[in-house]
Amino acid sequence: MLSACASDALTPRHRKPDVLTRAQAWSLRPIAAGSFSLRAALSPPAAHSEGAVLSLYLEGDGMAFLGPREISPDPTPSDPTALRLALQHPVNQGPVAWLARPCHYLTPTQMQRQCHPRLWTSHRFGEAAVAAMNQALDQLKAAYPEVQSLHLYGYSGGAAVALLLAARRDDVTRVTTIAGNLDHQTWSEGEHLAPLRGSLNPVDFVDRLRSIPQWHWVGARDDVVPPYVARRYMRALNSPRAHLRIMSAFDHHCCWAEQWPRLLGEQTQSAAAAR
């Protein structure tokens, strides 16, 4: 399937991060992590005080499938929602970065060398993918010597990755998810989908996550990852430090990017009041 690609020319959706970041002077770079080359974007250089927080946005699953039973030959997102959110994050609060998932934004030749369809289907949250993202996070953090802690923001499948990363690190002081798949077993059973047998599941790590402040934003009209998935995770987590907000007019795509400055402001005010 992958070898059928005859050209290494990048499509418009592969070039979307370049288009989105250029206007705001963000820098794009590849990060070698494990056996993967991951795409990252960093906010413009600025002076930050010692002890700064790096806000890192993790992209969603992208185009894992073309139809109910047809696996996509390239999971690169048609529109990188997490990047659109990151570009609206206030940079005066500290550096901001975005990280794509394994097998996104690769040329066909790179896909042949690095990827197998299981990496964006059954193993999308598998150990190899999560470990690579963790290595990339270490490199991004090292790019800012003044940074001591991390706030992770995950959209859709990136939400699961954010929680899995937080569960294995000691420098994550906040996790925020948007339309997140927080319990893929509940999700696959409820939506009658093939189980992600090769993937780690955030709900299995709630003992390590319970002490981390969390905000989970969910759309009431989301029919991709319905609200019951987040509710199941919240029951298992059972933590007063975790907050679930279900937005009545939102679905999986609308209207996160459009409303993100307002939602982020509400979250910041709520976090400040809780301290």
mmCIF file of N, CA, C and O in Angstrom, residues 138-196:
data_model
loop_
_atom_site.group_PDB
_atom_site.id
_atom_site.type_symbol
_atom_site.label_atom_id
_atom_site.label_comp_id
_atom_site.label_asym_id
_atom_site.label_seq_id
_atom_site.Cartn_x
_atom_site.Cartn_y
_atom_site.Cartn_z
ATOM 1 N N ASP A 138 11.671 15.844 25.527
ATOM 2 C CA ASP A 138 12.944 16.148 26.191
ATOM 3 C C ASP A 138 13.772 17.124 25.363
ATOM 4 O O ASP A 138 14.382 18.058 25.894
ATOM 5 N N GLN A 139 13.804 16.914 24.046
ATOM 6 C CA GLN A 139 14.588 17.794 23.179
ATOM 7 C C GLN A 139 13.992 19.197 23.115
ATOM 8 O O GLN A 139 14.721 20.198 23.117
ATOM 9 N N LEU A 140 12.671 19.287 23.067
ATOM 10 C CA LEU A 140 12.033 20.599 23.047
ATOM 11 C C LEU A 140 12.282 21.346 24.362
ATOM 12 O O LEU A 140 12.571 22.548 24.362
ATOM 13 N N LYS A 141 12.189 20.644 25.450
ATOM 14 C CA LYS A 141 12.445 21.273 26.749
ATOM 15 C C LYS A 141 13.886 21.753 26.839
ATOM 16 O O LYS A 141 14.170 22.843 27.353
ATOM 17 N N ALA A 142 14.827 20.957 26.322
ATOM 18 C CA ALA A 142 16.234 21.326 26.367
ATOM 19 C C ALA A 142 16.539 22.570 25.536
ATOM 20 O O ALA A 142 17.543 23.251 25.765
ATOM 21 N N ALA A 143 15.677 22.878 24.568
ATOM 22 C CA ALA A 143 15.878 24.072 23.749
ATOM 23 C C ALA A 143 15.632 25.351 24.544
ATOM 24 O O ALA A 143 15.984 26.444 24.081
ATOM 25 N N TYR A 144 15.026 25.222 25.725
ATOM 26 C CA TYR A 144 14.739 26.374 26.577
ATOM 27 C C TYR A 144 15.341 26.110 27.957
ATOM 28 O O TYR A 144 14.687 25.537 28.833
ATOM 29 N N PRO A 145 16.592 26.508 28.189
ATOM 30 C CA PRO A 145 17.258 26.203 29.468
ATOM 31 C C PRO A 145 16.514 26.751 30.683
ATOM 32 O O PRO A 145 16.673 26.220 31.790
ATOM 33 N N GLU A 146 15.724 27.802 30.478
ATOM 34 C CA GLU A 146 15.022 28.402 31.609
ATOM 35 C C GLU A 146 13.764 27.632 32.007
ATOM 36 O O GLU A 146 13.165 27.886 33.052
ATOM 37 N N VAL A 147 13.336 26.685 31.173
ATOM 38 C CA VAL A 147 12.099 25.946 31.436
ATOM 39 C C VAL A 147 12.329 24.864 32.490
ATOM 40 O O VAL A 147 13.288 24.081 32.402
ATOM 41 N N GLN A 148 11.428 24.810 33.459
ATOM 42 C CA GLN A 148 11.497 23.784 34.494
ATOM 43 C C GLN A 148 10.299 22.846 34.481
ATOM 44 O O GLN A 148 10.401 21.713 34.957
ATOM 45 N N SER A 149 9.180 23.311 33.955
ATOM 46 C CA SER A 149 7.983 22.467 33.986
ATOM 47 C C SER A 149 7.221 22.593 32.679
ATOM 48 O O SER A 149 7.489 23.476 31.852
ATOM 49 N N LEU A 150 6.251 21.706 32.505
ATOM 50 C CA LEU A 150 5.521 21.585 31.252
ATOM 51 C C LEU A 150 4.018 21.620 31.497
ATOM 52 O O LEU A 150 3.516 21.022 32.463
ATOM 53 N N HIS A 151 3.326 22.311 30.607
ATOM 54 C CA HIS A 151 1.879 22.190 30.502
ATOM 55 C C HIS A 151 1.596 21.499 29.175
ATOM 56 O O HIS A 151 2.022 21.983 28.122
ATOM 57 N N LEU A 152 0.905 20.387 29.215
ATOM 58 C CA LEU A 152 0.609 19.628 28.006
ATOM 59 C C LEU A 152 -0.836 19.869 27.583
ATOM 60 O O LEU A 152 -1.763 19.806 28.405
ATOM 61 N N TYR A 153 -1.004 20.105 26.271
ATOM 62 C CA TYR A 153 -2.319 20.306 25.673
ATOM 63 C C TYR A 153 -2.478 19.283 24.554
ATOM 64 O O TYR A 153 -1.664 19.241 23.633
ATOM 65 N N GLY A 154 -3.508 18.451 24.627
ATOM 66 C CA GLY A 154 -3.692 17.422 23.618
ATOM 67 C C GLY A 154 -5.059 17.493 22.977
ATOM 68 O O GLY A 154 -6.085 17.558 23.681
ATOM 69 N N TYR A 155 -5.072 17.485 21.655
ATOM 70 C CA TYR A 155 -6.335 17.481 20.921
ATOM 71 C C TYR A 155 -6.643 16.071 20.423
ATOM 72 O O TYR A 155 -5.774 15.392 19.861
ATOM 73 N N SER A 156 -7.883 15.607 20.622
ATOM 74 C CA SER A 156 -8.353 14.322 20.111
ATOM 75 C C SER A 156 -7.430 13.197 20.591
ATOM 76 O O SER A 156 -7.250 13.027 21.791
ATOM 77 N N GLY A 157 -6.812 12.443 19.670
ATOM 78 C CA GLY A 157 -5.894 11.393 20.095
ATOM 79 C C GLY A 157 -4.663 11.931 20.790
ATOM 80 O O GLY A 157 -4.034 11.235 21.597
ATOM 81 N N GLY A 158 -4.299 13.186 20.503
ATOM 82 C CA GLY A 158 -3.187 13.804 21.209
ATOM 83 C C GLY A 158 -3.453 13.961 22.693
ATOM 84 O O GLY A 158 -2.518 14.082 23.495
ATOM 85 N N ALA A 159 -4.733 13.957 23.086
ATOM 86 C CA ALA A 159 -5.088 14.019 24.497
ATOM 87 C C ALA A 159 -4.628 12.755 25.218
ATOM 88 O O ALA A 159 -4.099 12.809 26.338
ATOM 89 N N ALA A 160 -4.837 11.609 24.589
ATOM 90 C CA ALA A 160 -4.372 10.352 25.178
ATOM 91 C C ALA A 160 -2.855 10.374 25.337
ATOM 92 O O ALA A 160 -2.314 9.969 26.372
ATOM 93 N N VAL A 161 -2.152 10.869 24.314
ATOM 94 C CA VAL A 161 -0.696 10.942 24.380
ATOM 95 C C VAL A 161 -0.264 11.876 25.499
ATOM 96 O O VAL A 161 0.683 11.586 26.243
ATOM 97 N N ALA A 162 -0.945 13.020 25.653
ATOM 98 C CA ALA A 162 -0.606 13.962 26.719
ATOM 99 C C ALA A 162 -0.689 13.294 28.091
ATOM 100 O O ALA A 162 0.208 13.449 28.936
ATOM 101 N N LEU A 163 -1.748 12.537 28.332
ATOM 102 C CA LEU A 163 -1.903 11.867 29.621
ATOM 103 C C LEU A 163 -0.865 10.756 29.795
ATOM 104 O O LEU A 163 -0.319 10.578 30.888
ATOM 105 N N LEU A 164 -0.589 10.019 28.737
ATOM 106 C CA LEU A 164 0.406 8.949 28.832
ATOM 107 C C LEU A 164 1.796 9.517 29.088
ATOM 108 O O LEU A 164 2.595 8.914 29.824
ATOM 109 N N LEU A 165 2.105 10.670 28.498
ATOM 110 C CA LEU A 165 3.387 11.320 28.770
ATOM 111 C C LEU A 165 3.433 11.825 30.207
ATOM 112 O O LEU A 165 4.446 11.666 30.904
ATOM 113 N N ALA A 166 2.360 12.444 30.667
ATOM 114 C CA ALA A 166 2.322 12.959 32.032
ATOM 115 C C ALA A 166 2.507 11.842 33.053
ATOM 116 O O ALA A 166 3.118 12.045 34.109
ATOM 117 N N ALA A 167 2.001 10.655 32.723
ATOM 118 C CA ALA A 167 2.085 9.531 33.655
ATOM 119 C C ALA A 167 3.504 9.018 33.827
ATOM 120 O O ALA A 167 3.805 8.371 34.836
ATOM 121 N N ARG A 168 4.398 9.307 32.864
ATOM 122 C CA ARG A 168 5.764 8.797 32.959
ATOM 123 C C ARG A 168 6.798 9.884 33.230
ATOM 124 O O ARG A 168 7.990 9.596 33.232
ATOM 125 N N ARG A 169 6.346 11.121 33.433
ATOM 126 C CA ARG A 169 7.271 12.220 33.677
ATOM 127 C C ARG A 169 7.005 12.841 35.054
ATOM 128 O O ARG A 169 5.916 12.673 35.620
ATOM 129 N N ASP A 170 7.993 13.588 35.548
ATOM 130 C CA ASP A 170 7.821 14.269 36.832
ATOM 131 C C ASP A 170 7.860 15.790 36.683
ATOM 132 O O ASP A 170 7.933 16.502 37.687
ATOM 133 N N ASP A 171 7.807 16.289 35.435
ATOM 134 C CA ASP A 171 7.877 17.735 35.220
ATOM 135 C C ASP A 171 6.610 18.297 34.592
ATOM 136 O O ASP A 171 6.585 19.461 34.190
ATOM 137 N N VAL A 172 5.554 17.514 34.505
ATOM 138 C CA VAL A 172 4.277 17.981 33.956
ATOM 139 C C VAL A 172 3.413 18.488 35.104
ATOM 140 O O VAL A 172 3.058 17.724 36.003
ATOM 141 N N THR A 173 3.079 19.768 35.070
ATOM 142 C CA THR A 173 2.314 20.362 36.162
ATOM 143 C C THR A 173 0.883 20.701 35.782
ATOM 144 O O THR A 173 0.118 21.204 36.617
ATOM 145 N N ARG A 174 0.503 20.438 34.515
ATOM 146 C CA ARG A 174 -0.887 20.631 34.103
ATOM 147 C C ARG A 174 -1.107 19.884 32.795
ATOM 148 O O ARG A 174 -0.232 19.858 31.937
ATOM 149 N N VAL A 175 -2.295 19.292 32.667
ATOM 150 C CA VAL A 175 -2.702 18.662 31.408
ATOM 151 C C VAL A 175 -4.067 19.213 31.019
ATOM 152 O O VAL A 175 -4.990 19.256 31.844
ATOM 153 N N THR A 176 -4.168 19.641 29.768
ATOM 154 C CA THR A 176 -5.439 20.115 29.223
ATOM 155 C C THR A 176 -5.743 19.309 27.965
ATOM 156 O O THR A 176 -4.868 19.146 27.114
ATOM 157 N N THR A 177 -6.940 18.787 27.867
ATOM 158 C CA THR A 177 -7.323 18.042 26.670
ATOM 159 C C THR A 177 -8.524 18.693 26.011
ATOM 160 O O THR A 177 -9.368 19.300 26.681
ATOM 161 N N ILE A 178 -8.587 18.555 24.705
ATOM 162 C CA ILE A 178 -9.649 19.140 23.891
ATOM 163 C C ILE A 178 -10.219 18.036 23.003
ATOM 164 O O ILE A 178 -9.492 17.441 22.207
ATOM 165 N N ALA A 179 -11.504 17.721 23.171
ATOM 166 C CA ALA A 179 -12.149 16.656 22.386
ATOM 167 C C ALA A 179 -11.345 15.368 22.470
ATOM 168 O O ALA A 179 -11.143 14.682 21.475
ATOM 169 N N GLY A 180 -10.889 15.042 23.667
ATOM 170 C CA GLY A 180 -9.892 13.992 23.841
ATOM 171 C C GLY A 180 -10.430 12.577 23.980
ATOM 172 O O GLY A 180 -11.484 12.343 24.565
ATOM 173 N N ASN A 181 -9.652 11.646 23.453
ATOM 174 C CA ASN A 181 -9.918 10.218 23.649
ATOM 175 C C ASN A 181 -9.162 9.794 24.909
ATOM 176 O O ASN A 181 -7.998 9.396 24.857
ATOM 177 N N LEU A 182 -9.833 9.853 26.048
ATOM 178 C CA LEU A 182 -9.196 9.634 27.339
ATOM 179 C C LEU A 182 -9.261 8.185 27.799
ATOM 180 O O LEU A 182 -8.615 7.820 28.780
ATOM 181 N N ASP A 183 -10.033 7.379 27.099
ATOM 182 C CA ASP A 183 -10.175 5.961 27.448
ATOM 183 C C ASP A 183 -10.553 5.222 26.166
ATOM 184 O O ASP A 183 -11.728 5.085 25.845
ATOM 185 N N HIS A 184 -9.544 4.760 25.435
ATOM 186 C CA HIS A 184 -9.844 4.209 24.109
ATOM 187 C C HIS A 184 -10.584 2.878 24.158
ATOM 188 O O HIS A 184 -11.258 2.510 23.201
ATOM 189 N N GLN A 185 -10.507 2.150 25.273
ATOM 190 C CA GLN A 185 -11.278 0.916 25.357
ATOM 191 C C GLN A 185 -12.769 1.222 25.448
ATOM 192 O O GLN A 185 -13.587 0.623 24.732
ATOM 193 N N THR A 186 -13.137 2.162 26.324
ATOM 194 C CA THR A 186 -14.533 2.584 26.411
ATOM 195 C C THR A 186 -15.009 3.130 25.068
ATOM 196 O O THR A 186 -16.126 2.857 24.621
ATOM 197 N N TRP A 187 -14.146 3.899 24.405
ATOM 198 C CA TRP A 187 -14.481 4.487 23.109
ATOM 199 C C TRP A 187 -14.721 3.417 22.050
ATOM 200 O O TRP A 187 -15.737 3.429 21.355
ATOM 201 N N SER A 188 -13.803 2.463 21.909
ATOM 202 C CA SER A 188 -13.951 1.448 20.862
ATOM 203 C C SER A 188 -15.149 0.543 21.127
ATOM 204 O O SER A 188 -15.867 0.164 20.197
ATOM 205 N N GLU A 189 -15.393 0.220 22.398
ATOM 206 C CA GLU A 189 -16.558 -0.601 22.717
ATOM 207 C C GLU A 189 -17.852 0.169 22.467
ATOM 208 O O GLU A 189 -18.804 -0.359 21.881
ATOM 209 N N GLY A 190 -17.891 1.422 22.892
ATOM 210 C CA GLY A 190 -19.110 2.211 22.741
ATOM 211 C C GLY A 190 -19.441 2.545 21.306
ATOM 212 O O GLY A 190 -20.618 2.650 20.945
ATOM 213 N N GLU A 191 -18.401 2.710 20.472
ATOM 214 C CA GLU A 191 -18.609 3.071 19.072
ATOM 215 C C GLU A 191 -18.540 1.859 18.147
ATOM 216 O O GLU A 191 -18.586 2.004 16.929
ATOM 217 N N HIS A 192 -18.396 0.663 18.723
ATOM 218 C CA HIS A 192 -18.352 -0.593 17.964
ATOM 219 C C HIS A 192 -17.223 -0.585 16.936
ATOM 220 O O HIS A 192 -17.399 -0.915 15.761
ATOM 221 N N LEU A 193 -16.032 -0.188 17.416
ATOM 222 C CA LEU A 193 -14.840 -0.136 16.593
ATOM 223 C C LEU A 193 -13.858 -1.211 17.014
ATOM 224 O O LEU A 193 -13.945 -1.749 18.127
ATOM 225 N N ALA A 194 -12.919 -1.531 16.137
ATOM 226 C CA ALA A 194 -11.885 -2.503 16.478
ATOM 227 C C ALA A 194 -11.063 -1.970 17.648
ATOM 228 O O ALA A 194 -10.664 -0.804 17.656
ATOM 229 N N PRO A 195 -10.810 -2.802 18.650
ATOM 230 C CA PRO A 195 -10.043 -2.332 19.811
ATOM 231 C C PRO A 195 -8.600 -2.011 19.425
ATOM 232 O O PRO A 195 -8.033 -2.620 18.523
ATOM 233 N N LEU A 196 -8.027 -1.030 20.117
ATOM 234 C CA LEU A 196 -6.636 -0.634 19.871
ATOM 235 C C LEU A 196 -5.718 -1.512 20.725
ATOM 236 O O LEU A 196 -5.136 -1.073 21.726
#
